[in-house]
GROMACS .gro file of C-alpha atoms in nm:
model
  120
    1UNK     CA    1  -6.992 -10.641  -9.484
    2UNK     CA    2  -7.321 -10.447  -9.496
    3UNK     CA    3  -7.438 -10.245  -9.742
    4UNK     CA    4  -7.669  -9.948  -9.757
    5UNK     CA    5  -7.848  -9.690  -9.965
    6UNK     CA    6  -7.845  -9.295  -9.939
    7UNK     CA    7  -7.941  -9.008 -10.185
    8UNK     CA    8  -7.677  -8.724 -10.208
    9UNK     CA    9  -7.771  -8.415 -10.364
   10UNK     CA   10  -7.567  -8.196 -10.523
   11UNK     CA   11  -7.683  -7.788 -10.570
   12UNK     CA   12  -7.481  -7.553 -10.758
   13UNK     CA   13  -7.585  -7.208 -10.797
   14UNK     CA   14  -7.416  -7.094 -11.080
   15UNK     CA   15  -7.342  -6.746 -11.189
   16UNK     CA   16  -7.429  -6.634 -11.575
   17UNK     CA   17  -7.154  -6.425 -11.577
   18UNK     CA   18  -6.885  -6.350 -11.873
   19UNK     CA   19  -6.576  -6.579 -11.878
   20UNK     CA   20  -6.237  -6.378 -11.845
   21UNK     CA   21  -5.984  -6.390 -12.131
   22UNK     CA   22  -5.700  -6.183 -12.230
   23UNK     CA   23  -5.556  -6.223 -12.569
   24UNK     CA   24  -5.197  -6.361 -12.586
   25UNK     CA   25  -4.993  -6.465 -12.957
   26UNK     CA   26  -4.699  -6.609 -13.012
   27UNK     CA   27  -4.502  -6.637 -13.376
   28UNK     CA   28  -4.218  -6.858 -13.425
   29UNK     CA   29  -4.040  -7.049 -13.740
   30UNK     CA   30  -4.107  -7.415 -13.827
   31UNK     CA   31  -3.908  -7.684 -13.584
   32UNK     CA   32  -3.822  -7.408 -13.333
   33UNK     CA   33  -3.997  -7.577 -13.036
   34UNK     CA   34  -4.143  -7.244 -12.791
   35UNK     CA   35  -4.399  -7.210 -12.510
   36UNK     CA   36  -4.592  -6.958 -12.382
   37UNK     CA   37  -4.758  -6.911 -12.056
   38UNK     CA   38  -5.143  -6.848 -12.046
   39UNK     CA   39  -5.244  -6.912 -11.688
   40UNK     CA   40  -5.253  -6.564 -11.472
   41UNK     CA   41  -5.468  -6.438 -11.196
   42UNK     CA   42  -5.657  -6.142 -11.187
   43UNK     CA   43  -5.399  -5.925 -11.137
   44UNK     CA   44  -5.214  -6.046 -11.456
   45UNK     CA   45  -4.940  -6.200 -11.280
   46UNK     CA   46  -4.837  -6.551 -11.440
   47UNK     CA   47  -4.879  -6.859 -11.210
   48UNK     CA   48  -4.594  -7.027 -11.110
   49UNK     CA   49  -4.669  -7.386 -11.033
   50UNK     CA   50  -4.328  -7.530 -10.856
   51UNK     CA   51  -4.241  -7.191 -10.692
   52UNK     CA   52  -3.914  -7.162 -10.874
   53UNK     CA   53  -3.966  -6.796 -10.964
   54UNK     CA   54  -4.025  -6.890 -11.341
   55UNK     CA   55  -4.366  -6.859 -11.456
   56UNK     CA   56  -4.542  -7.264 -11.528
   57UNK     CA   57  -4.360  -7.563 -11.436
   58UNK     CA   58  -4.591  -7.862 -11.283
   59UNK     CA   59  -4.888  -7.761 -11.112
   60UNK     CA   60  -4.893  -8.032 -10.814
   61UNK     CA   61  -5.067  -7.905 -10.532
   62UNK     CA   62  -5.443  -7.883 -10.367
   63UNK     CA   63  -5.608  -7.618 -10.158
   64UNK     CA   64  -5.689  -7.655  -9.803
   65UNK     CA   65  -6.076  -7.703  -9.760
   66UNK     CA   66  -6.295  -7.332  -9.638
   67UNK     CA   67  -6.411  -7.491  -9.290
   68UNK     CA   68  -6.236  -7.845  -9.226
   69UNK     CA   69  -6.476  -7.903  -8.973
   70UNK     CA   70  -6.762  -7.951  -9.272
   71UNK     CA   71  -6.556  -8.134  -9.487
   72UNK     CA   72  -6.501  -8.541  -9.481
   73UNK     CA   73  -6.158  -8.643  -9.692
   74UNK     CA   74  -6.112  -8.959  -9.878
   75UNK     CA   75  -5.728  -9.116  -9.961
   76UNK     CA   76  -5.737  -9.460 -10.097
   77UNK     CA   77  -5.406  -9.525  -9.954
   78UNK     CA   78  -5.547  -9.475  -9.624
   79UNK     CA   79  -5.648  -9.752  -9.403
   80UNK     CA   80  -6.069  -9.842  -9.402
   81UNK     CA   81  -6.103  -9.768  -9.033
   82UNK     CA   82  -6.021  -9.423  -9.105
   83UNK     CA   83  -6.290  -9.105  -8.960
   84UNK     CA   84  -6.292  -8.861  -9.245
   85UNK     CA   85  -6.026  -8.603  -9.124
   86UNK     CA   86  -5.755  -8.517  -9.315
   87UNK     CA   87  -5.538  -8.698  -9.035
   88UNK     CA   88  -5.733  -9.018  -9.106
   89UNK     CA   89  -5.996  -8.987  -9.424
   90UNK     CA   90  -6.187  -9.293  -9.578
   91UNK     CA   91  -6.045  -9.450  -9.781
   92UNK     CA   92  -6.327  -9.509 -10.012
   93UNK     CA   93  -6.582  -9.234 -10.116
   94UNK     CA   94  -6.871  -9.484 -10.065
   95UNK     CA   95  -6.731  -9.454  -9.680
   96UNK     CA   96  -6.757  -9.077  -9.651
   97UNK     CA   97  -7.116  -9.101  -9.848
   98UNK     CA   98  -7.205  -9.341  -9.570
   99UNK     CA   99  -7.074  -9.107  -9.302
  100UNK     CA  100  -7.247  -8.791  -9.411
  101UNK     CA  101  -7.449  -8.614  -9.136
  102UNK     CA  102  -7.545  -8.329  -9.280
  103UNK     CA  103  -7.653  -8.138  -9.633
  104UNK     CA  104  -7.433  -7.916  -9.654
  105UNK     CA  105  -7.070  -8.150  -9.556
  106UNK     CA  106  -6.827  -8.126  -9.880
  107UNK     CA  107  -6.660  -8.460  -9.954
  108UNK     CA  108  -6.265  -8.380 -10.068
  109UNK     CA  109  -6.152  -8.654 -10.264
  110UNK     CA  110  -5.717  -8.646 -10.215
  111UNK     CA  111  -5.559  -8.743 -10.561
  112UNK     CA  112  -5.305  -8.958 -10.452
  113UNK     CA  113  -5.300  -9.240 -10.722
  114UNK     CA  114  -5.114  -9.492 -10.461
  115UNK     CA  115  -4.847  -9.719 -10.574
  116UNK     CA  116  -5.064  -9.826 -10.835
  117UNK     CA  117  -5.163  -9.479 -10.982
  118UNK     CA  118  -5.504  -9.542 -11.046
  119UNK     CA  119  -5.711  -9.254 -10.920
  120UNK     CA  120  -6.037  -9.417 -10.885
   0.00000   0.00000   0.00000
């Protein structure tokens, strides 16, 4: 196998605005084990992470990329022929560096840890 330099750069225009934050509290008595749910969007209503109507529960999900036709996707489970869609990513994000064409293509790295779990 070849190998092969590039420079990526990265630009992110940043906004200097105020963070949001809403004040929440909580009291309870000693070994009386309680929760309370902090994540909301801007409407205020609580996010429910495995759609079972309760506010929380496991947040395992990922968002669909703005224009798939800009965006190369890396798996590690997939195989290393693959092209970069999200059909058939790279399976290595030195393969989808490689592969870039443009300066403005967004790399989506797929957290799938394989059978072995590591993420890297």
């Amino acid at each position: 196998g070849g190998t092969d330099t590039a420079t990526v750069t990265i630009t992110i225009n940043g906004l200097n605005d105020s963070p949001l934050a809403s004040d929440d509290s909580l009291v309870t008595t000693p070994d009386d084990p309680t929760s309370i749910n902090i994540l909301s969007d801007t409407t205020g209503t609580h996010f429910d992470g495995d759609s079972d109507g309760t506010p929380g529960g496991a947040y395992d999900f990922w968002f669909v990329a703005n224009d798939s036709s800009n965006t190369l996707y890396v798996d590690k489970t997939n195989s290393t022929s693959g092209s970069g869609t999200l059909n058939n990513p790279y399976s290595t994000i030195a393969g989808a560096l490689n592969n870039i064409t443009s300066s403005t293509q967004v790399i989506r790295i797929l957290g799938n840890g394989g059978t072995d779990g590591d993420l890297r």
